Short mmCIF file of C-alpha atoms and ligand atoms in Angstrom, two decimals:
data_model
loop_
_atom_site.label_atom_id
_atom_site.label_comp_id
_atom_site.label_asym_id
_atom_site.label_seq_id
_atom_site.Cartn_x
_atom_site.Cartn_y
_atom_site.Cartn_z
CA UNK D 20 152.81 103.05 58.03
CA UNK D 21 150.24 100.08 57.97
CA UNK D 22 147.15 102.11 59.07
CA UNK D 23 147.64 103.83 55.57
CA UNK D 24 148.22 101.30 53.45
CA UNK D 25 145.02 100.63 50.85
CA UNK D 26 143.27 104.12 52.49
CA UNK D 27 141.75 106.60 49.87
CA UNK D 28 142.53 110.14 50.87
CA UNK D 29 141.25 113.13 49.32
CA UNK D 30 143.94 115.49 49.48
CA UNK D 31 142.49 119.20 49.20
CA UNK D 32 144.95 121.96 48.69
CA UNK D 33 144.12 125.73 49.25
CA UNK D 34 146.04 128.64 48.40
CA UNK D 35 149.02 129.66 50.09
CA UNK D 36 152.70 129.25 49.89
CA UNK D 37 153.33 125.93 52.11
CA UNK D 38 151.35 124.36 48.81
CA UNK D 39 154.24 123.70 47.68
CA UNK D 40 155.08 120.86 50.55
CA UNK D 41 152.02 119.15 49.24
CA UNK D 42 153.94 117.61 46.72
CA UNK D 43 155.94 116.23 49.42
CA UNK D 44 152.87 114.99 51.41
CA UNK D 45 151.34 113.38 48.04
CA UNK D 46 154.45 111.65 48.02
CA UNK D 47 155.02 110.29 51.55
CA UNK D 48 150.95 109.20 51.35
CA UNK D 49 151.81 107.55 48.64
CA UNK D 50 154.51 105.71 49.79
CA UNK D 51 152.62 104.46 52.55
CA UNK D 52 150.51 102.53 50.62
CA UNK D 53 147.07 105.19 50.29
CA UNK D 54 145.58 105.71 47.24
CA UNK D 55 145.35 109.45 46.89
CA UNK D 56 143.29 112.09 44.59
CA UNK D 57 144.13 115.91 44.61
CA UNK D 58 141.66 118.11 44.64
CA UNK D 59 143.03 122.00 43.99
CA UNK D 60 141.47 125.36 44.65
CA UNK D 61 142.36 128.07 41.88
CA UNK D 62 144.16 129.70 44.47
CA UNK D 63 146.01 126.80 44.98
CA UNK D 64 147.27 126.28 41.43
CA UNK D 65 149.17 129.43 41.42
CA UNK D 66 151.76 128.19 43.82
CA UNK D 67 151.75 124.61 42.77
CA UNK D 68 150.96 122.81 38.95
CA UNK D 69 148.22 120.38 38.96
CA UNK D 70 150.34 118.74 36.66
CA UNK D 71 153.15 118.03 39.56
CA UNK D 72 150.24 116.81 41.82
CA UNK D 73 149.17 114.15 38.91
CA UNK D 74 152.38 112.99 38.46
CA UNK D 75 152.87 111.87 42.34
CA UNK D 76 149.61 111.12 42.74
CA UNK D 77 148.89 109.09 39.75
CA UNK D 78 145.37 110.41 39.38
CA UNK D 79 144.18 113.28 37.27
CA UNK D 80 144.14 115.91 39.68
CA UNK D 81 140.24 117.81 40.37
CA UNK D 82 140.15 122.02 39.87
CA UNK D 83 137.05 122.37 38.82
CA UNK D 84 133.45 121.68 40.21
CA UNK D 85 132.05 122.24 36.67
CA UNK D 86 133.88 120.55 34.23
CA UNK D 87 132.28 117.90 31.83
CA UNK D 88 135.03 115.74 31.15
CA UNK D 89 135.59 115.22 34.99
CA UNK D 90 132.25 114.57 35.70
CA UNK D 91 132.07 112.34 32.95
CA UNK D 92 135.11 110.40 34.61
CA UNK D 93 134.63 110.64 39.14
CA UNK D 94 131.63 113.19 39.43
CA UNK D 95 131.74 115.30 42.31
CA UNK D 96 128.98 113.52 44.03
CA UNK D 97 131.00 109.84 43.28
CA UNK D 98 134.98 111.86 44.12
CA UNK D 99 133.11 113.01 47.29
CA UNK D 100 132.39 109.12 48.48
CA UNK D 101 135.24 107.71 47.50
CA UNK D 102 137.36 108.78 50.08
CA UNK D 103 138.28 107.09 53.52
CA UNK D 104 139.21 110.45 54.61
CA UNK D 105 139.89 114.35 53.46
CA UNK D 106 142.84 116.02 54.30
CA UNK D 107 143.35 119.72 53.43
CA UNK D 108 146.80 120.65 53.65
CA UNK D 109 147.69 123.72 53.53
CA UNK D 110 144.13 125.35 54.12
CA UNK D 111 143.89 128.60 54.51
CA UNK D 112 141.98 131.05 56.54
CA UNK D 113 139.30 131.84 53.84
CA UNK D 114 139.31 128.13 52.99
CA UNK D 115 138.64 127.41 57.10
CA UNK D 116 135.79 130.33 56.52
CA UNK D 117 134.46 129.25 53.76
CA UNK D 118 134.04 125.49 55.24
CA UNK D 119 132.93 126.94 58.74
CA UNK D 120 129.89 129.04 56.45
CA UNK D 121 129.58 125.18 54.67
CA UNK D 122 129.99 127.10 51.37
CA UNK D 123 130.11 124.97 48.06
CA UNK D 124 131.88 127.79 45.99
CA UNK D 125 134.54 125.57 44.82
CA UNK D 126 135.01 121.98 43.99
CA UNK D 127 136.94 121.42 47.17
CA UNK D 128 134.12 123.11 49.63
CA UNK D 129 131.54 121.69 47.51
CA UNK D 130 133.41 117.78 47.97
CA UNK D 131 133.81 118.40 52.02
CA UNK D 132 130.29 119.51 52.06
CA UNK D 133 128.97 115.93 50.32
CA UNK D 134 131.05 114.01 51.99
CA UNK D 135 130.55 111.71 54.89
CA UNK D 136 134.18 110.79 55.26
CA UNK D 137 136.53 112.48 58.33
CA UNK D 138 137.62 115.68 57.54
CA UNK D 139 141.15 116.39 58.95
CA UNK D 140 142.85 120.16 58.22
CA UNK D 141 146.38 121.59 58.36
CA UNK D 142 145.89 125.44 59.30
CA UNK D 143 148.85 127.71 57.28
CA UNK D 144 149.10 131.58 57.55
CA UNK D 145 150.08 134.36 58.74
CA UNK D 146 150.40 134.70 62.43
CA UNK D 147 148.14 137.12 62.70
CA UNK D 148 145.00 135.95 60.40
CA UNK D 149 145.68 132.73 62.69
CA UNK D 150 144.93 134.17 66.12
CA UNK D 151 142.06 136.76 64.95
CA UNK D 152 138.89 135.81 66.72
CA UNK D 153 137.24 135.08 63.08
CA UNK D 154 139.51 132.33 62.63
CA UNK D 155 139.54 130.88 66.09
CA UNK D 156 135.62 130.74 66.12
CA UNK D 157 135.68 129.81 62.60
CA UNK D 158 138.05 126.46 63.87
CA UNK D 159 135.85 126.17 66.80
CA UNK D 160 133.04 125.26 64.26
CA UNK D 161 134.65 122.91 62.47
CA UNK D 162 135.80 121.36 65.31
CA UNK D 163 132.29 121.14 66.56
CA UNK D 164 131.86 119.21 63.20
CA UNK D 165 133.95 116.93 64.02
CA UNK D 166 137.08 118.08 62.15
CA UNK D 167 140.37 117.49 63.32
CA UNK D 168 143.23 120.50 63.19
CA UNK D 169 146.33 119.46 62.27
CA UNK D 170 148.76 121.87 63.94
CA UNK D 171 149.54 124.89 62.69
CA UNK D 172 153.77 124.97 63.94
CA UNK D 173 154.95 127.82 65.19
CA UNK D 174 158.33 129.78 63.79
CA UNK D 175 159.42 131.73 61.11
CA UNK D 176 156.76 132.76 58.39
CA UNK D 177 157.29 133.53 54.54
CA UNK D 178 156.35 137.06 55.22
CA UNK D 179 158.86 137.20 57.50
CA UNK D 180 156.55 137.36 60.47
CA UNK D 181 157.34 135.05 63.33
CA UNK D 182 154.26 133.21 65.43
CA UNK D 183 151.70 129.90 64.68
CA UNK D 184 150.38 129.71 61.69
CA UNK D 185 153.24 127.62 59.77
CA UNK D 186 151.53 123.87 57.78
CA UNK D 187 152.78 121.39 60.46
CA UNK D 188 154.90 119.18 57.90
CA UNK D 189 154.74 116.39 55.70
CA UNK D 190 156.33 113.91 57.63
CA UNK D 191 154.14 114.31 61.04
CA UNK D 192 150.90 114.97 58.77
CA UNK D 193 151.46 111.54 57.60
CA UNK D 194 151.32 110.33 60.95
CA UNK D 195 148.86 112.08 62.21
CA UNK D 196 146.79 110.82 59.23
CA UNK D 197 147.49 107.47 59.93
CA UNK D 198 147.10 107.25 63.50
CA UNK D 199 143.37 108.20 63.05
CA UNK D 200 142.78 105.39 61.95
CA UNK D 201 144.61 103.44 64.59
CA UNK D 202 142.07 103.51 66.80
CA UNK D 203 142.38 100.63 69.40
CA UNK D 204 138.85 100.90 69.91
CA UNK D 205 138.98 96.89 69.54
CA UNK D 206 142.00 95.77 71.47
CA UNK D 207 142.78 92.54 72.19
CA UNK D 208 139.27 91.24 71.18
CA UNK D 209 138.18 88.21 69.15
CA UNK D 210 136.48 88.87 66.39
CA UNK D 211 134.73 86.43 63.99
CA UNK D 212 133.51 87.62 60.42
CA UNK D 213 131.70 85.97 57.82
CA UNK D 214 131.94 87.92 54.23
CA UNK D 215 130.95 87.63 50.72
CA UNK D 216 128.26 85.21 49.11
CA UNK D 217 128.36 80.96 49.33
CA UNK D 218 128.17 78.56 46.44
CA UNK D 219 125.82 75.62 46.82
CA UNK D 220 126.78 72.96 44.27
CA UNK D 221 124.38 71.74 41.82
CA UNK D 222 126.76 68.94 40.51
CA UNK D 223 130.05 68.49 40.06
CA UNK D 224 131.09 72.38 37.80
CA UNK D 225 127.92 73.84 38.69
CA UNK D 226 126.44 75.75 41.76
CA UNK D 227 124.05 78.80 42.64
CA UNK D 228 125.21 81.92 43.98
CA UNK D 229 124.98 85.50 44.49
CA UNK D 230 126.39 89.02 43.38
CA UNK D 231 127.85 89.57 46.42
CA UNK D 232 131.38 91.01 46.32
CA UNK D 233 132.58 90.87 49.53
CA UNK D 234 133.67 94.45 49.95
CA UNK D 235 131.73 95.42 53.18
CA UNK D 236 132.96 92.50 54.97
CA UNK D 237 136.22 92.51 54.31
CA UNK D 238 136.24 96.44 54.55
CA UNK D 239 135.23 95.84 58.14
CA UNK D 240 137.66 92.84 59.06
CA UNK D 241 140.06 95.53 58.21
CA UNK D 242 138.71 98.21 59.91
CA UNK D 243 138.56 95.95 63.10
CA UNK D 244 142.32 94.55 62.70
CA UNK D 245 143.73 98.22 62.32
CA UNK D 246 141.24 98.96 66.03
CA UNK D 247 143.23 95.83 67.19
CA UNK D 248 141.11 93.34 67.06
CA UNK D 249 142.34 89.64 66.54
CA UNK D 250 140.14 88.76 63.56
CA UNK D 251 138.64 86.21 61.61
CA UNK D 252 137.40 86.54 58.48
CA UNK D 253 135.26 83.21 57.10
CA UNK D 254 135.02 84.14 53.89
CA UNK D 255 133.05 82.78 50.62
CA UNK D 256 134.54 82.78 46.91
CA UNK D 257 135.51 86.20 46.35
CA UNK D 258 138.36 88.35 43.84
CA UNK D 259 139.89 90.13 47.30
CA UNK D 260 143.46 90.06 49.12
CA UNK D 261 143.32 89.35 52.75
CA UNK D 262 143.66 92.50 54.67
CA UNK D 263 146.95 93.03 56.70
CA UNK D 264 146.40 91.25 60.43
CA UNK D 265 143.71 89.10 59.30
CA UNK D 266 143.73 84.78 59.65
CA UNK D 267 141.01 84.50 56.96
CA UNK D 268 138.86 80.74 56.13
CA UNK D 269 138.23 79.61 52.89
CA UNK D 270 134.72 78.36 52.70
CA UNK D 271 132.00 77.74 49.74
CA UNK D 272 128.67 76.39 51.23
CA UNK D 273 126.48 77.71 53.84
CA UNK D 274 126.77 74.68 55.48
CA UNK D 275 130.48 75.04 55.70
CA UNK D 276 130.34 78.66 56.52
CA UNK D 277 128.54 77.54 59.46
CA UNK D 278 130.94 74.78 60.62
CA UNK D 279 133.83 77.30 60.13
CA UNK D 280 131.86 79.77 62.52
CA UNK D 281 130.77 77.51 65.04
CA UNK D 282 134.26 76.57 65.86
CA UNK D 283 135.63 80.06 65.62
CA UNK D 284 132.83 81.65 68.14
CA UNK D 285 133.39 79.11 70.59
CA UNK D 286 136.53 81.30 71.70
CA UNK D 287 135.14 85.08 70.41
CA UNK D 288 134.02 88.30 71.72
CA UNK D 289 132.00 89.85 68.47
CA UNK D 290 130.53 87.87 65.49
CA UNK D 291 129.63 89.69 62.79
CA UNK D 292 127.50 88.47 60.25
CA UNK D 293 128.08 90.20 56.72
CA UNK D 294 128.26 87.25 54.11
CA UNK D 295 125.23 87.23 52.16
CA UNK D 296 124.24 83.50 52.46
CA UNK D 297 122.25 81.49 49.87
CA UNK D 298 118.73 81.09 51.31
CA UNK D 299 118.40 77.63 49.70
CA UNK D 300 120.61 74.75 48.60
CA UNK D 301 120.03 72.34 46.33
CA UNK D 302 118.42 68.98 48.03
CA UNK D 303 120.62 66.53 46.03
CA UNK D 304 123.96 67.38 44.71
CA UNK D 305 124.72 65.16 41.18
CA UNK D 306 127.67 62.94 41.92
CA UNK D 307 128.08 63.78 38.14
CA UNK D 308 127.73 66.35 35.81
CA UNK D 309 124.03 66.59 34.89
CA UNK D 310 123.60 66.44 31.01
CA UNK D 311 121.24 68.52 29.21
CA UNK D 312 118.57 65.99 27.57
CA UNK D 313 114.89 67.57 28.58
CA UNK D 314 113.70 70.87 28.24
CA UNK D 315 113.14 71.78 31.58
CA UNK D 316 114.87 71.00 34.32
CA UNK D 317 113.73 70.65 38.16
CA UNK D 318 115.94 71.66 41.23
CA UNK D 319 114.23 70.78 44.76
CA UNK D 320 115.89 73.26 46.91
CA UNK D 321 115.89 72.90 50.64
CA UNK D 322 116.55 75.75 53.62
CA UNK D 323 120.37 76.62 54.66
CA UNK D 324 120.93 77.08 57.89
CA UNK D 325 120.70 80.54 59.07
CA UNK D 326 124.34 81.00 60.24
CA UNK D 327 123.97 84.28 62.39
CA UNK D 328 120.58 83.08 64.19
CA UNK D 329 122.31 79.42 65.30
CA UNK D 330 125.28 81.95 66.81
CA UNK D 331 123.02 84.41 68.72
CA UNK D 332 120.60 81.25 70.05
CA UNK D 333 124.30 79.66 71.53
CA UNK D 334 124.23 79.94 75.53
CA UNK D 335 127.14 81.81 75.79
CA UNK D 336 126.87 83.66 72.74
CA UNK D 337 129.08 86.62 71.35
CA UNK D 338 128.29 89.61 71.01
CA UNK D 339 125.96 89.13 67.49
CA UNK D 340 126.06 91.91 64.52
CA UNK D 341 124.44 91.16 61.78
CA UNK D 342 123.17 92.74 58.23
CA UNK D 343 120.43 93.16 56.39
CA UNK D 344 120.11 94.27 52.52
CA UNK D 345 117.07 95.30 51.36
CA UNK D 346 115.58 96.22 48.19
CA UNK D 347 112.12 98.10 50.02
CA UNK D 348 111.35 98.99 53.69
CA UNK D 349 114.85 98.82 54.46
CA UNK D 350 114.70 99.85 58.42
CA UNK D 351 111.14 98.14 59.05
CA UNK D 352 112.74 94.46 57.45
CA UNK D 353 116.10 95.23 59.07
CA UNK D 354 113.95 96.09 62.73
CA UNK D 355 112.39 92.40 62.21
CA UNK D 356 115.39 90.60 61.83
CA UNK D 357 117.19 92.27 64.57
CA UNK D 358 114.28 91.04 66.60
CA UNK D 359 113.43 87.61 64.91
CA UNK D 360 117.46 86.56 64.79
CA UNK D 361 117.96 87.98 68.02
CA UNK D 362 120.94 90.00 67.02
CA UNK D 363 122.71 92.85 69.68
CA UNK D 364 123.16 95.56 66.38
CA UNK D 365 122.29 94.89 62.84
CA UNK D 366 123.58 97.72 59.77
CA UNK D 367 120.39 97.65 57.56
CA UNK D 368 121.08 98.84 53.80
CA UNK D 369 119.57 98.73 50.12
CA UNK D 370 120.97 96.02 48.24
CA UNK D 371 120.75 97.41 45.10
CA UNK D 372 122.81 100.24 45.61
CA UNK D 373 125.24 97.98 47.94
CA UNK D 374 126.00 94.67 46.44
CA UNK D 375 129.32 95.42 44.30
CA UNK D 376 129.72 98.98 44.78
CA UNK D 377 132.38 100.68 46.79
CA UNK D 378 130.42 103.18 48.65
CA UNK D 379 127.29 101.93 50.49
CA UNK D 380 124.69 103.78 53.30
CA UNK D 381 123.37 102.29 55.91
CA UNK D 382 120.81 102.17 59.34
CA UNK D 383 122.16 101.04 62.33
CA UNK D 384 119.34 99.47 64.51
CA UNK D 385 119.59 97.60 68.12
CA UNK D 386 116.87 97.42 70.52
CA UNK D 387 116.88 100.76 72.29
CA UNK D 388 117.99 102.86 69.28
CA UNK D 389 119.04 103.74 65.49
CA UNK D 390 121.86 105.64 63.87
CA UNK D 391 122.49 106.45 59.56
CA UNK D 392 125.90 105.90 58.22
CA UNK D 393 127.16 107.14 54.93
CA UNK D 394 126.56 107.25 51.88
CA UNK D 395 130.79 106.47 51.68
CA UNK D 396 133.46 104.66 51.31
CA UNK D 397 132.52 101.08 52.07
CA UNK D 398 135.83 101.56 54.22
CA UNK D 399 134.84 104.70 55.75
CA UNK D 400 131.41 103.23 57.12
CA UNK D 401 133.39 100.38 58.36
CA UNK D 402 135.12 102.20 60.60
CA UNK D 403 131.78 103.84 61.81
CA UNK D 404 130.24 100.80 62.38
CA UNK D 405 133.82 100.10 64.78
CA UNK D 406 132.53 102.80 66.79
CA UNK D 407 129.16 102.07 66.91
CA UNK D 408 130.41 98.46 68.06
CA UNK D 409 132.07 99.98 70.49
CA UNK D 410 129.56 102.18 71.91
CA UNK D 411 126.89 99.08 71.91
CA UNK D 412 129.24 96.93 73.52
CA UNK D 413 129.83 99.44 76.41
CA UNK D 414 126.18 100.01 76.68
CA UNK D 415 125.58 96.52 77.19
O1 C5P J 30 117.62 86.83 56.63
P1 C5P J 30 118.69 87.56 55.92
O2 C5P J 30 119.48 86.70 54.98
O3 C5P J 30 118.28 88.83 55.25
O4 C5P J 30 119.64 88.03 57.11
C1 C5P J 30 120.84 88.66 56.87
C2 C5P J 30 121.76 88.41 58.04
O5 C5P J 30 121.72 87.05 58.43
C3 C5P J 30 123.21 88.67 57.68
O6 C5P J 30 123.88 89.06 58.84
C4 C5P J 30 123.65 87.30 57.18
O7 C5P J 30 125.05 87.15 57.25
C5 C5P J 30 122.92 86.38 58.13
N1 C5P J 30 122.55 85.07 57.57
C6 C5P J 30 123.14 83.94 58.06
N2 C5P J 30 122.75 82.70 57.58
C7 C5P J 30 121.77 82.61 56.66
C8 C5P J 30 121.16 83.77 56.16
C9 C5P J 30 121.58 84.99 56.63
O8 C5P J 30 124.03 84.02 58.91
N3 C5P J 30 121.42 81.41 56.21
#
């Protein structure tokens, strides 16, 4: 199950007796590779222990929205953009309600109602709660939202009843997780992405840099192997593992960054700009280690190239995304560059709450239009920014 494999899911679990196959579902997600967090409604705890959720989950398992020593661990605000997606399973018809009204009575309705991620739901009850109007126009809602309904099955109920309204199980919940994120939205292209920060040596052991971590870029080489994209990544020094699908370059300087990219867009459908590149490198580079002796020091530092502006000035360029992180004016500076570099789509966001973090917001801006992503999951707004890819490239 490779589309799950690294995902965070939020696992929500409402009251009612097919709870108790949660256990099961924590453990097949699990298995699969996603990292996942419980969050329990009271209700919920009376068919199933918390304790039997942390255990397969390996995380401390969430019941209340006002409890100091969680909040002092994952707030609610930080548990509800950490997820790549939100799965209630079982949820039942006053949980549906209650999310349809976009109550925050609970932690659970509270998380779903901060969160940006995709909201998937696994209907259980009774027959007849499920086809009563109020629950049909309650789904309708959410669907409107842009929830997806898992199911229910159909068969024989606890209460003996017999009709829909039974949790569609584990196993196909698991797939039907995964395969949202199996998107194909990039099939068969070429995709070239340049992620993290460069190094521009100094001397021999020493360099300048930046804080960047990486994350977003590889976060989206991911996101565009699992649409089925051919990817990739050129990356600078960073502490990550190669997502699954992905032929990524080693590089350090801007200047190699750039020779890496030029040959990879010369047979590519997207490039996509995310590394943050050093500005400036230094003019000379010591062919030994520069002693310490006076007490100040001069570097002369002289212009990279701009990597992502060389790309969308080539005659038969790719399509060009870049990114822009900004500490002030974040959409006016990220409107300029779009313009100035030349760029089809560029994901505007502020640096300081971005570089490092794992959840990130952002503005996407190309000539004719503008659309806001997050705040979530770095991987979460990846796959966002897929579909906005998409949609631009389709435009075109
Ligand atoms: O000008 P600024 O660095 O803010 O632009 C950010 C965008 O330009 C990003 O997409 C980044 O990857 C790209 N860039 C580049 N080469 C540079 C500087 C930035 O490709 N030398």
């Amino acid at each position: 199950m490779k589309s799950l494999s690294t995902r965070r899911v939020l696992l929500g679990i409402t009251g009612g007796i097919a709870a108790y196959k949660s256990a099961e579902l924590t453990r097949l997600l699990v298995k699969a590779g996603a990292e996942v967090r419980v969050v329990m409604t009271h209700a919920a705890t009376e068919f199933i222990t918390p304790l039997t959720l942390q255990a397969l989950s390996g995380n401390r398992v969430h019941t209340e929205l006002l409890d100091a020593d969680a909040e002092a661990g994952m707030g609610h605000i930080e548990l509800a953009r950490w997820p790549d997606l939100i799965l209630i399973a079982p949820a039942s018809a006053d949980f549906i309600a209650r999310l349809a009204a976009g109550r925050a009575s609970d932690i659970l309705s509270t998380l779903v109602l901060a969160s940006k991620a995709p909201l998937a739901i696994a209907p259980a009850m009774n027959q007849a709660m499920w086809s009563n109007t109020a629950t049909q126009e309650n789904l309708h809602i959410l669907r409107q939202r842009g929830a997806r309904v898992f199911g229910p099955g159909s068969g024989e109920q606890a209460c003996g009843d017999v009709g829909p309204g039974r949790m569609t199980e584990p196993q196909e919940l698991l797939e039907l997780s995964a395969a949202l994120f199996d998107t194909g939205l990039l099939a068969g292209l070429k995709v070239t992405i340049t992620a993290g920060p460069t190094q521009e040596a100094i001397d021999p052991v020493r360099y300048i840099s930046n804080r960047s971590s990486g994350k977003m870029g590889y976060a989206l080489a991911a996101e565009a192997a699992a649409a089925g994209a051919i990817v990739t990544l050129i990356s600078g020094p960073v502490a990550l593992a190669t997502p699954d699908r992905v032929n990524r370059i080693d590089v350090l300087s801007a200047d190699e960054m750039l020779a890496a990219s030029l040959s990879s867009v010369q047979d590519c459908d997207i490039f996509i700009g995310v590394a943050a590149v050093a500005d400036y490198r230094p003019e000379q580079v010591a062919a030994q280690k520069i002693k310490k002796s006076a007490d100040s020091l001069q570097l002369n530092l002289v212009k990279n190239p701009d990597i992502i502006a060389t790309i969308a000035g080539l005659e038969n360029r790719p399509f060009t995304v870049g990114f822009a992180a900004e500490t002030n004016d974040i959409e006016d500076f990220g409107a300029q560059k779009l313009q100035r570099k030349k760029l089809d789509l560029l994901f505007a966001n502020d640096a300081r709450a971005t570089l490092g973090s794992d959840s990130i917001a952002a503005i996407a801006l190309w000539p004719a239009g503008r659309a806001e992503l997050g705040p979530a999951s770095k991987r979460a707004v990846a796959l966002r920014m897929v579909e906005i890819i998409r949609e631009r490239l389709d435009a075109r």
